[in-house]
């Protein structure tokens, strides 16, 4: 049993990630700028807050044992619970907050003062930190120290009250003794305990001592502008990179020749650099552009189209490649420019070339080549003109390098060269272009033109909007597709390939237009090897 074909998976390499990051660098930079600026604005608008802390230590007192020789106040020692109770008292006790208000002579309410303070216990120690936060560093230190002081007083009061209760109990027992019981051992014992408890009451310190007073801080703890900006930069970088890869994933445009070959299942015959600007009107009202022909700044196109011309030789092994349809998925993808420049390049090599404008909907060839369009293909198909009378000689002086205008004998304006390129324009636009292009007469015209030249190049409408190109493809030897990087999408190219396969049309390759030159690669190569035919 034959094993099923497994489509090879595309391996994403480091250079792919770098290419995406470079091509989408504006997204990453924009995300970084937005996040950093937002963090800076928030930091500048945030009120500066200062924090100050006083430190208390818990030490259980054993004064009763020292005074009496035994523990008078018999309560269990529970350090964690005592510290937790202390923390709660500092943060929540209204009496402590009221005492702080009086100590500081503050206009703030006790609840507001309590909201400025927090207490925490250091792990595995008997230390308690009393922290205060304020927009004024001096106020933060004063509030923290005041709460620490008043908490110690609060603990002293509680401890002394406990001893006072025991002392009052002894006093009550002394007062209830009868006259006969005075000066007895019982009275003497009670009086001794009473005096001891009075001394012990005065010695109570509440078991908490202040070991470090709070000092006014020099810098605020918030906002930390430098840290915030660094974090904002990292967040913006991560966010920008994520958005860049998301946009890249959602962007279905073809951006490089490798992807174009993989999607179209066709070889890239030539990579045409993006040159020139927007189309502009000439003085005669006809469209011209530096992207047409090889003279002046557009001469950088000569080498890529020589490559395209050479690539055709590999498909013409049996000498059956004479008529070619050049089309694209949609408009604005360079099919007409490719057709015109390929025709000029073939003519420069000494081939006799006929350029047929078969786009009877939006013809452009006559404008690029500055030709009349009163008589053309529509006239021939309508029987109003013959094939030979509809052909126009293209004067290529304005489209070729000056070096190519001399023949091998050194004479300029060679008549041989000037007769190598002919063009049949579209002619007047008919109301029924699909019927004319699908007629038997159209097949005869193509057959007659093939016999008159070495190469017949047919410019057609794009494939996806109308079926004219598929109709004409049945009369020629092969089809060349034109695609523009960063414009043609993967879905469009896949659909075009499926249309050609279903129609049984031979497609030999694709021309990648709009390639961004890396440095001055095309210019260096052209000047290094020179121009020629």
Short mmCIF file of C-alpha atoms in Angstrom, two decimals:
data_model
loop_
_atom_site.label_atom_id
_atom_site.label_comp_id
_atom_site.label_asym_id
_atom_site.label_seq_id
_atom_site.Cartn_x
_atom_site.Cartn_y
_atom_site.Cartn_z
CA UNK A 1 0.00 0.00 0.00
CA UNK A 2 1.49 3.30 -1.06
CA UNK A 3 2.17 5.74 1.67
CA UNK A 4 0.26 9.00 1.46
CA UNK A 5 2.09 12.08 0.34
CA UNK A 6 2.93 14.30 3.24
CA UNK A 7 3.17 17.97 2.53
CA UNK A 8 6.42 19.26 3.95
CA UNK A 9 6.04 21.72 6.78
CA UNK A 10 7.65 25.13 6.50
CA UNK A 11 10.44 25.50 9.01
CA UNK A 12 10.48 28.89 10.69
CA UNK A 13 14.06 30.01 11.07
CA UNK A 14 15.67 32.78 13.06
CA UNK A 15 16.00 34.95 9.97
CA UNK A 16 12.24 34.67 9.45
CA UNK A 17 11.61 36.15 12.89
CA UNK A 18 14.20 38.85 12.25
CA UNK A 19 12.65 39.64 8.87
CA UNK A 20 9.22 40.02 10.45
CA UNK A 21 10.60 42.18 13.24
CA UNK A 22 12.44 44.38 10.72
CA UNK A 23 9.50 44.70 8.35
CA UNK A 24 7.12 45.49 11.24
CA UNK A 25 9.61 47.59 13.19
CA UNK A 26 7.25 50.57 13.07
CA UNK A 27 4.67 48.63 15.10
CA UNK A 28 7.25 47.70 17.75
CA UNK A 29 8.60 51.26 17.94
CA UNK A 30 5.09 52.72 18.10
CA UNK A 31 4.07 50.32 20.88
CA UNK A 32 7.20 51.17 22.88
CA UNK A 33 6.61 54.91 22.46
CA UNK A 34 2.95 54.68 23.47
CA UNK A 35 3.61 52.58 26.58
CA UNK A 36 6.66 54.63 27.66
CA UNK A 37 4.86 57.95 27.15
CA UNK A 38 1.82 56.64 29.03
CA UNK A 39 4.04 55.49 31.91
CA UNK A 40 5.82 58.85 31.96
CA UNK A 41 2.53 60.78 32.02
CA UNK A 42 1.16 58.60 34.82
CA UNK A 43 4.39 59.00 36.81
CA UNK A 44 4.40 62.78 36.39
CA UNK A 45 0.74 63.06 37.39
CA UNK A 46 1.05 60.73 40.38
CA UNK A 47 1.41 62.46 43.76
CA UNK A 48 4.77 61.74 45.34
CA UNK A 49 4.41 59.71 48.54
CA UNK A 50 7.02 59.31 51.27
CA UNK A 51 7.28 56.46 53.73
CA UNK A 52 8.87 56.48 57.18
CA UNK A 53 9.09 53.63 59.71
CA UNK A 54 9.70 53.36 63.46
CA UNK A 55 10.71 50.02 64.99
CA UNK A 56 9.48 48.41 68.21
CA UNK A 57 10.78 45.32 69.98
CA UNK A 58 8.71 42.99 72.13
CA UNK A 59 10.34 41.92 75.42
CA UNK A 60 8.20 40.08 77.99
CA UNK A 61 8.69 41.65 81.41
CA UNK A 62 9.54 39.45 84.47
CA UNK A 63 9.37 42.20 87.06
CA UNK A 64 6.92 40.31 89.27
CA UNK A 65 9.36 37.45 89.61
CA UNK A 66 12.20 39.87 90.31
CA UNK A 67 10.19 41.67 93.01
CA UNK A 68 8.39 38.78 94.67
CA UNK A 69 10.58 35.87 93.75
CA UNK A 70 7.66 34.25 91.96
CA UNK A 71 5.18 35.07 89.15
CA UNK A 72 2.43 37.25 90.58
CA UNK A 73 0.55 37.77 87.27
CA UNK A 74 -0.08 34.24 86.12
CA UNK A 75 -0.94 34.44 82.37
CA UNK A 76 0.38 32.30 79.58
CA UNK A 77 3.13 33.68 77.31
CA UNK A 78 2.01 33.65 73.64
CA UNK A 79 4.46 35.76 71.61
CA UNK A 80 2.84 35.46 68.12
CA UNK A 81 -0.61 36.29 69.46
CA UNK A 82 0.73 39.24 71.44
CA UNK A 83 2.46 40.67 68.37
CA UNK A 84 -0.63 40.16 66.20
CA UNK A 85 -2.71 41.97 68.82
CA UNK A 86 -0.18 44.80 68.83
CA UNK A 87 -0.34 45.14 65.04
CA UNK A 88 -4.13 45.28 65.11
CA UNK A 89 -4.13 47.85 67.90
CA UNK A 90 -1.74 50.18 66.04
CA UNK A 91 -3.83 50.09 62.85
CA UNK A 92 -7.33 50.04 64.34
CA UNK A 93 -7.37 51.46 67.85
CA UNK A 94 -9.37 54.66 67.92
CA UNK A 95 -7.97 55.63 71.32
CA UNK A 96 -4.39 55.43 70.01
CA UNK A 97 -5.34 57.50 66.94
CA UNK A 98 -7.04 60.07 69.17
CA UNK A 99 -3.95 60.29 71.35
CA UNK A 100 -1.78 60.76 68.23
CA UNK A 101 -4.05 63.60 67.10
CA UNK A 102 -3.57 65.31 70.46
CA UNK A 103 0.21 64.73 70.48
CA UNK A 104 0.68 66.16 66.97
CA UNK A 105 -1.95 68.86 67.41
CA UNK A 106 -3.21 67.69 64.00
CA UNK A 107 -6.26 68.95 62.19
CA UNK A 108 -6.85 65.51 60.68
CA UNK A 109 -9.45 63.17 62.08
CA UNK A 110 -8.34 60.00 63.94
CA UNK A 111 -9.64 57.85 61.08
CA UNK A 112 -7.50 59.75 58.57
CA UNK A 113 -4.43 59.33 60.76
CA UNK A 114 -5.10 55.58 61.08
CA UNK A 115 -5.33 55.35 57.31
CA UNK A 116 -1.80 56.69 57.00
CA UNK A 117 -0.31 53.98 59.25
CA UNK A 118 0.35 50.27 58.93
CA UNK A 119 2.17 47.84 61.20
CA UNK A 120 4.01 44.69 60.21
CA UNK A 121 5.96 42.05 62.08
CA UNK A 122 9.35 40.89 60.88
CA UNK A 123 9.42 37.14 60.39
CA UNK A 124 11.06 35.07 63.13
CA UNK A 125 11.86 38.15 65.22
CA UNK A 126 10.21 40.16 67.96
CA UNK A 127 10.36 43.35 65.90
CA UNK A 128 7.32 45.36 64.83
CA UNK A 129 7.59 48.11 62.20
CA UNK A 130 5.24 51.07 62.38
CA UNK A 131 5.11 52.74 58.95
CA UNK A 132 3.40 55.96 57.89
CA UNK A 133 2.81 57.29 54.36
CA UNK A 134 2.30 60.93 53.45
CA UNK A 135 2.96 63.41 50.67
CA UNK A 136 5.07 65.31 53.22
CA UNK A 137 8.21 63.46 54.37
CA UNK A 138 8.30 65.31 57.70
CA UNK A 139 4.69 64.44 58.40
CA UNK A 140 5.31 60.75 57.58
CA UNK A 141 8.12 60.57 60.17
CA UNK A 142 6.12 62.44 62.85
CA UNK A 143 3.04 60.24 62.40
CA UNK A 144 5.07 57.00 62.54
CA UNK A 145 6.86 58.12 65.73
CA UNK A 146 3.63 59.36 67.33
CA UNK A 147 1.86 56.04 66.77
CA UNK A 148 4.85 54.18 68.17
CA UNK A 149 4.91 56.42 71.27
CA UNK A 150 1.19 56.21 71.88
CA UNK A 151 1.18 52.44 71.40
CA UNK A 152 3.85 52.07 74.12
CA UNK A 153 1.77 54.30 76.42
CA UNK A 154 -1.31 52.24 75.52
CA UNK A 155 0.48 48.99 76.43
CA UNK A 156 1.79 50.51 79.68
CA UNK A 157 -1.72 51.60 80.64
CA UNK A 158 -3.10 48.14 79.99
CA UNK A 159 -0.35 46.42 82.02
CA UNK A 160 -0.66 48.86 84.93
CA UNK A 161 -4.43 48.52 84.93
CA UNK A 162 -4.04 44.77 85.30
CA UNK A 163 -1.74 45.18 88.34
CA UNK A 164 -4.00 47.90 89.74
CA UNK A 165 -6.91 45.50 89.69
CA UNK A 166 -4.91 43.02 91.81
CA UNK A 167 -3.82 45.82 94.16
CA UNK A 168 -7.40 47.02 94.60
CA UNK A 169 -8.45 43.48 95.45
CA UNK A 170 -5.85 43.35 98.26
CA UNK A 171 -7.00 46.78 99.47
CA UNK A 172 -10.56 45.55 99.67
CA UNK A 173 -9.47 42.56 101.76
CA UNK A 174 -7.56 44.84 104.16
CA UNK A 175 -10.56 47.09 104.59
CA UNK A 176 -12.82 44.18 105.53
CA UNK A 177 -10.63 42.95 108.41
CA UNK A 178 -12.28 43.37 111.86
CA UNK A 179 -10.64 45.18 114.71
CA UNK A 180 -9.62 41.92 116.32
CA UNK A 181 -7.77 40.86 113.15
CA UNK A 182 -5.53 43.89 112.99
CA UNK A 183 -1.86 43.53 113.60
CA UNK A 184 -2.13 39.88 112.85
CA UNK A 185 -0.08 37.85 110.45
CA UNK A 186 -2.88 38.00 107.84
CA UNK A 187 -2.98 41.79 107.87
CA UNK A 188 0.80 42.03 107.68
CA UNK A 189 0.86 39.64 104.72
CA UNK A 190 -1.86 41.56 102.89
CA UNK A 191 -0.14 44.89 103.52
CA UNK A 192 3.11 43.43 102.18
CA UNK A 193 1.40 42.28 98.99
CA UNK A 194 -0.32 45.60 98.61
CA UNK A 195 2.94 47.52 98.76
CA UNK A 196 4.59 45.10 96.35
CA UNK A 197 1.78 45.45 93.83
CA UNK A 198 1.94 49.23 94.09
CA UNK A 199 5.65 49.09 93.28
CA UNK A 200 5.05 46.58 90.46
CA UNK A 201 2.34 48.80 88.98
CA UNK A 202 4.76 51.70 88.73
CA UNK A 203 7.36 49.50 87.03
CA UNK A 204 5.12 48.20 84.20
CA UNK A 205 6.41 49.17 80.70
CA UNK A 206 3.94 47.24 78.49
CA UNK A 207 6.59 44.80 77.15
CA UNK A 208 7.24 46.97 74.02
CA UNK A 209 10.18 49.34 73.63
CA UNK A 210 11.07 51.82 70.87
CA UNK A 211 14.47 50.86 69.39
CA UNK A 212 14.52 53.06 66.26
CA UNK A 213 12.69 56.27 65.60
CA UNK A 214 11.44 57.16 62.11
CA UNK A 215 13.37 59.72 60.09
CA UNK A 216 12.10 61.90 57.26
CA UNK A 217 12.96 60.19 53.89
CA UNK A 218 14.87 62.10 51.25
CA UNK A 219 13.15 60.58 48.19
CA UNK A 220 9.60 59.33 47.62
CA UNK A 221 8.92 55.62 47.32
CA UNK A 222 6.34 56.31 44.64
CA UNK A 223 6.29 57.09 41.79
CA UNK A 224 9.59 55.44 40.77
CA UNK A 225 9.83 57.09 37.38
CA UNK A 226 13.05 55.42 36.25
CA UNK A 227 11.85 51.95 37.17
CA UNK A 228 8.46 52.61 35.58
CA UNK A 229 10.06 53.73 32.33
CA UNK A 230 12.27 50.63 32.18
CA UNK A 231 9.29 48.37 32.83
CA UNK A 232 7.26 50.32 30.27
CA UNK A 233 10.01 49.82 27.68
CA UNK A 234 10.04 46.05 28.31
CA UNK A 235 6.24 45.85 28.23
CA UNK A 236 6.10 47.95 25.06
CA UNK A 237 8.75 45.77 23.42
CA UNK A 238 6.89 42.57 24.24
CA UNK A 239 3.53 44.06 23.28
CA UNK A 240 4.92 45.50 20.05
CA UNK A 241 6.58 42.23 19.08
CA UNK A 242 3.35 40.37 19.77
CA UNK A 243 1.35 42.83 17.68
CA UNK A 244 3.93 42.66 14.90
CA UNK A 245 3.71 38.88 14.67
CA UNK A 246 -0.10 39.03 14.92
CA UNK A 247 -0.28 41.56 12.07
CA UNK A 248 2.14 39.42 10.09
CA UNK A 249 -0.05 36.37 10.66
CA UNK A 250 -3.20 38.24 9.63
CA UNK A 251 -1.46 39.86 6.64
CA UNK A 252 -1.99 37.51 3.71
CA UNK A 253 0.15 39.46 1.26
CA UNK A 254 3.13 37.72 -0.32
CA UNK A 255 6.33 39.46 0.76
CA UNK A 256 9.20 37.44 -0.69
CA UNK A 257 10.07 35.28 -3.67
CA UNK A 258 10.28 32.05 -1.68
CA UNK A 259 6.69 32.40 -0.50
CA UNK A 260 5.61 33.32 -4.03
CA UNK A 261 7.18 30.14 -5.42
CA UNK A 262 5.65 28.00 -2.70
CA UNK A 263 2.13 29.41 -3.07
CA UNK A 264 2.07 29.50 -6.88
CA UNK A 265 3.96 26.20 -7.34
CA UNK A 266 5.86 28.03 -10.09
CA UNK A 267 9.45 29.23 -10.34
CA UNK A 268 10.20 32.93 -10.07
CA UNK A 269 11.57 33.83 -13.51
CA UNK A 270 12.79 37.28 -12.49
CA UNK A 271 12.71 39.67 -9.56
CA UNK A 272 11.86 43.19 -10.66
CA UNK A 273 12.90 45.97 -8.26
CA UNK A 274 10.46 48.68 -7.27
CA UNK A 275 11.53 51.79 -9.16
CA UNK A 276 9.90 55.04 -10.22
CA UNK A 277 7.01 56.79 -8.54
CA UNK A 278 3.39 57.33 -9.34
CA UNK A 279 2.28 57.35 -12.96
CA UNK A 280 2.34 60.83 -14.39
CA UNK A 281 0.91 62.47 -17.48
CA UNK A 282 3.21 63.51 -20.30
CA UNK A 283 2.77 66.68 -22.32
CA UNK A 284 0.82 64.77 -24.93
CA UNK A 285 -1.61 63.54 -22.31
CA UNK A 286 -0.31 59.98 -22.46
CA UNK A 287 0.86 58.00 -19.45
CA UNK A 288 4.59 57.59 -19.00
CA UNK A 289 6.73 56.22 -16.18
CA UNK A 290 10.36 55.45 -15.43
CA UNK A 291 9.22 51.87 -14.84
CA UNK A 292 8.76 51.40 -18.61
CA UNK A 293 11.88 50.98 -20.71
CA UNK A 294 15.55 51.00 -19.78
CA UNK A 295 16.59 54.61 -20.32
CA UNK A 296 17.53 57.06 -17.57
CA UNK A 297 16.82 56.22 -13.90
CA UNK A 298 14.74 53.23 -14.96
CA UNK A 299 17.72 51.55 -16.63
CA UNK A 300 18.16 49.50 -13.45
CA UNK A 301 15.38 47.32 -14.87
CA UNK A 302 17.51 46.16 -17.78
CA UNK A 303 19.35 43.43 -15.91
CA UNK A 304 16.24 41.84 -14.30
CA UNK A 305 14.47 41.72 -17.68
CA UNK A 306 17.55 40.26 -19.32
CA UNK A 307 17.28 37.57 -16.64
CA UNK A 308 13.62 37.07 -17.54
CA UNK A 309 14.53 36.89 -21.23
CA UNK A 310 17.21 34.29 -20.50
CA UNK A 311 14.83 32.26 -18.31
CA UNK A 312 12.53 31.73 -21.30
CA UNK A 313 15.29 29.77 -23.07
CA UNK A 314 15.05 26.99 -20.51
CA UNK A 315 11.40 26.43 -21.40
CA UNK A 316 11.99 26.61 -25.16
CA UNK A 317 14.04 23.41 -25.44
CA UNK A 318 11.89 22.02 -28.25
CA UNK A 319 11.38 25.40 -29.92
CA UNK A 320 7.66 25.54 -29.14
CA UNK A 321 7.62 28.68 -27.02
CA UNK A 322 6.74 31.57 -29.31
CA UNK A 323 3.42 32.96 -28.05
CA UNK A 324 3.01 34.00 -24.42
CA UNK A 325 0.15 35.45 -22.45
CA UNK A 326 1.19 37.73 -19.58
CA UNK A 327 -1.48 38.21 -16.93
CA UNK A 328 -1.97 38.63 -13.20
CA UNK A 329 -4.51 37.94 -10.49
CA UNK A 330 -5.78 41.52 -10.21
CA UNK A 331 -4.96 44.91 -11.66
CA UNK A 332 -2.08 47.10 -10.45
CA UNK A 333 0.26 44.10 -10.21
CA UNK A 334 2.57 45.00 -13.10
CA UNK A 335 1.43 42.68 -15.87
CA UNK A 336 1.39 45.36 -18.59
CA UNK A 337 4.73 46.84 -17.51
CA UNK A 338 6.18 43.33 -17.48
CA UNK A 339 4.84 42.64 -20.97
CA UNK A 340 6.19 45.89 -22.42
CA UNK A 341 9.64 45.60 -20.83
CA UNK A 342 9.97 41.93 -21.79
CA UNK A 343 9.10 42.84 -25.37
CA UNK A 344 11.76 45.58 -25.40
CA UNK A 345 14.32 43.23 -23.87
CA UNK A 346 13.62 40.53 -26.47
CA UNK A 347 13.87 43.10 -29.24
CA UNK A 348 17.23 44.25 -27.93
CA UNK A 349 18.51 40.68 -28.26
CA UNK A 350 17.73 40.78 -31.99
CA UNK A 351 14.41 38.92 -31.86
CA UNK A 352 11.45 40.04 -33.92
CA UNK A 353 8.70 40.72 -31.37
CA UNK A 354 5.03 41.57 -31.67
CA UNK A 355 3.22 42.98 -28.65
CA UNK A 356 -0.54 42.38 -28.74
CA UNK A 357 -2.79 44.40 -26.45
CA UNK A 358 -5.68 42.01 -25.81
CA UNK A 359 -7.11 43.96 -22.88
CA UNK A 360 -10.24 45.38 -24.47
CA UNK A 361 -11.51 46.76 -21.17
CA UNK A 362 -8.73 48.96 -19.72
CA UNK A 363 -5.90 49.03 -22.30
CA UNK A 364 -2.65 50.70 -21.24
CA UNK A 365 0.02 49.60 -23.73
CA UNK A 366 -0.61 52.43 -26.19
CA UNK A 367 -0.13 54.98 -23.41
CA UNK A 368 3.11 53.42 -22.19
CA UNK A 369 4.54 53.28 -25.71
CA UNK A 370 3.03 56.58 -26.90
CA UNK A 371 1.13 54.92 -29.78
CA UNK A 372 -2.11 55.79 -31.52
CA UNK A 373 -5.11 53.67 -30.62
CA UNK A 374 -7.58 54.50 -33.38
CA UNK A 375 -7.02 51.14 -35.14
CA UNK A 376 -6.12 47.97 -33.28
CA UNK A 377 -7.23 44.49 -32.26
CA UNK A 378 -10.92 45.38 -31.97
CA UNK A 379 -10.80 46.75 -35.51
CA UNK A 380 -9.25 43.53 -36.82
CA UNK A 381 -11.78 41.33 -34.98
CA UNK A 382 -14.62 43.45 -36.29
CA UNK A 383 -13.31 43.06 -39.88
CA UNK A 384 -12.56 46.75 -40.26
CA UNK A 385 -8.80 46.32 -40.68
CA UNK A 386 -6.23 43.72 -41.61
CA UNK A 387 -3.61 42.36 -39.24
CA UNK A 388 -0.66 43.95 -41.04
CA UNK A 389 -2.28 47.39 -41.24
CA UNK A 390 -3.09 47.35 -37.52
CA UNK A 391 0.53 46.79 -36.50
CA UNK A 392 2.58 49.84 -35.45
CA UNK A 393 6.35 50.09 -35.33
CA UNK A 394 7.66 50.97 -31.88
CA UNK A 395 10.46 53.55 -31.93
CA UNK A 396 12.54 52.35 -29.04
CA UNK A 397 14.94 55.28 -28.80
CA UNK A 398 13.17 56.57 -25.70
CA UNK A 399 13.12 53.17 -24.02
CA UNK A 400 16.63 51.74 -24.42
CA UNK A 401 20.14 52.68 -23.24
CA UNK A 402 22.17 54.90 -25.53
CA UNK A 403 24.80 52.16 -25.91
CA UNK A 404 22.22 49.81 -27.36
CA UNK A 405 21.36 52.26 -30.15
CA UNK A 406 24.53 51.35 -32.03
CA UNK A 407 24.74 48.19 -34.07
CA UNK A 408 27.80 46.04 -34.33
CA UNK A 409 29.33 48.30 -37.05
CA UNK A 410 29.15 51.24 -34.68
CA UNK A 411 26.44 53.09 -36.62
CA UNK A 412 23.62 54.59 -34.58
CA UNK A 413 19.91 54.37 -35.39
CA UNK A 414 20.29 50.93 -36.95
CA UNK A 415 17.29 50.18 -39.18
CA UNK A 416 17.50 46.52 -38.15
CA UNK A 417 17.07 47.43 -34.52
CA UNK A 418 14.27 49.88 -35.17
CA UNK A 419 12.17 47.17 -36.88
CA UNK A 420 12.44 44.55 -34.12
CA UNK A 421 9.35 45.55 -32.11
CA UNK A 422 5.81 45.96 -33.39
CA UNK A 423 2.65 46.50 -31.41
CA UNK A 424 -1.04 45.96 -32.11
CA UNK A 425 -2.94 48.13 -29.67
CA UNK A 426 -6.43 47.35 -28.42
CA UNK A 427 -8.20 49.74 -30.78
CA UNK A 428 -11.54 51.32 -29.91
CA UNK A 429 -13.17 49.68 -26.88
CA UNK A 430 -15.98 47.35 -28.00
CA UNK A 431 -19.21 46.72 -26.06
CA UNK A 432 -18.66 42.93 -26.14
CA UNK A 433 -14.95 42.24 -25.36
CA UNK A 434 -15.54 38.69 -24.05
CA UNK A 435 -17.35 37.62 -27.26
CA UNK A 436 -14.67 39.10 -29.53
CA UNK A 437 -11.79 37.47 -27.61
CA UNK A 438 -13.56 34.13 -27.58
CA UNK A 439 -14.34 34.14 -31.28
CA UNK A 440 -12.67 31.93 -33.89
CA UNK A 441 -11.36 35.09 -35.55
CA UNK A 442 -9.25 35.76 -32.43
CA UNK A 443 -7.55 32.39 -32.82
CA UNK A 444 -6.74 33.16 -36.44
CA UNK A 445 -5.27 36.55 -35.52
CA UNK A 446 -2.97 35.00 -32.91
CA UNK A 447 -1.92 32.26 -35.33
CA UNK A 448 -1.12 34.82 -38.02
CA UNK A 449 0.86 37.00 -35.62
CA UNK A 450 2.87 33.98 -34.41
CA UNK A 451 4.01 33.31 -37.95
CA UNK A 452 5.16 36.89 -38.37
CA UNK A 453 7.51 37.09 -35.37
CA UNK A 454 9.90 35.15 -33.19
CA UNK A 455 7.89 36.05 -30.10
CA UNK A 456 4.28 37.12 -29.65
CA UNK A 457 3.51 38.65 -26.24
CA UNK A 458 -0.16 39.06 -25.36
CA UNK A 459 -1.23 41.46 -22.63
CA UNK A 460 -4.60 40.46 -21.16
CA UNK A 461 -6.96 41.57 -18.39
CA UNK A 462 -6.34 40.12 -14.94
CA UNK A 463 -7.55 36.58 -14.34
CA UNK A 464 -9.80 36.87 -11.30
CA UNK A 465 -12.21 39.64 -12.40
CA UNK A 466 -12.84 38.27 -15.95
CA UNK A 467 -12.10 35.09 -17.90
CA UNK A 468 -10.51 36.78 -20.94
CA UNK A 469 -7.01 35.59 -20.08
CA UNK A 470 -8.12 31.94 -19.79
CA UNK A 471 -9.85 32.21 -23.16
CA UNK A 472 -6.72 33.58 -24.83
CA UNK A 473 -4.41 31.13 -23.06
CA UNK A 474 -5.77 28.27 -25.16
CA UNK A 475 -4.32 29.91 -28.31
CA UNK A 476 -0.78 30.46 -27.01
CA UNK A 477 2.11 28.27 -25.93
CA UNK A 478 2.35 29.29 -22.27
CA UNK A 479 1.33 31.80 -19.62
CA UNK A 480 3.51 34.03 -17.47
CA UNK A 481 2.03 35.39 -14.25
CA UNK A 482 2.91 38.78 -12.83
CA UNK A 483 2.67 39.35 -9.10
CA UNK A 484 3.58 42.33 -6.95
CA UNK A 485 5.13 41.66 -3.56
CA UNK A 486 3.31 43.30 -0.66
CA UNK A 487 0.21 43.49 -2.86
CA UNK A 488 -0.72 40.03 -4.21
CA UNK A 489 -2.19 37.82 -1.48
CA UNK A 490 -1.68 34.10 -0.96
CA UNK A 491 -5.39 33.40 -1.52
CA UNK A 492 -5.36 35.29 -4.85
CA UNK A 493 -2.31 33.43 -6.13
CA UNK A 494 -3.72 30.06 -5.04
CA UNK A 495 -6.99 30.84 -6.82
CA UNK A 496 -5.15 31.84 -9.99
CA UNK A 497 -3.13 28.64 -9.91
CA UNK A 498 -6.30 26.57 -9.49
CA UNK A 499 -7.96 28.34 -12.44
CA UNK A 500 -5.00 27.61 -14.70
CA UNK A 501 -4.83 23.97 -13.60
CA UNK A 502 -8.55 23.40 -14.20
CA UNK A 503 -8.28 25.00 -17.66
CA UNK A 504 -5.27 22.86 -18.54
CA UNK A 505 -3.16 25.91 -19.30
CA UNK A 506 0.62 25.69 -19.25
CA UNK A 507 2.05 28.23 -16.81
CA UNK A 508 5.84 28.42 -16.91
CA UNK A 509 6.59 30.86 -14.12
CA UNK A 510 5.87 34.06 -12.27
CA UNK A 511 7.54 37.47 -12.34
CA UNK A 512 7.94 39.02 -8.90
CA UNK A 513 7.52 42.78 -9.07
CA UNK A 514 7.99 45.39 -6.39
CA UNK A 515 11.06 43.67 -4.93
CA UNK A 516 12.83 45.96 -2.50
CA UNK A 517 16.51 46.11 -3.45
CA UNK A 518 18.94 45.23 -0.68
CA UNK A 519 21.29 48.16 -0.67
CA UNK A 520 22.38 49.10 -4.19
CA UNK A 521 22.50 45.53 -5.46
CA UNK A 522 20.78 46.14 -8.80
CA UNK A 523 22.65 49.32 -9.49
CA UNK A 524 26.05 47.83 -8.65
CA UNK A 525 25.42 44.78 -10.81
CA UNK A 526 24.23 46.86 -13.74
CA UNK A 527 27.19 49.23 -13.71
CA UNK A 528 29.65 46.42 -13.06
CA UNK A 529 28.70 44.38 -16.12
CA UNK A 530 27.45 47.24 -18.27
CA UNK A 531 24.45 47.47 -20.54
CA UNK A 532 24.08 45.66 -23.77
CA UNK A 533 21.78 43.60 -25.90
#
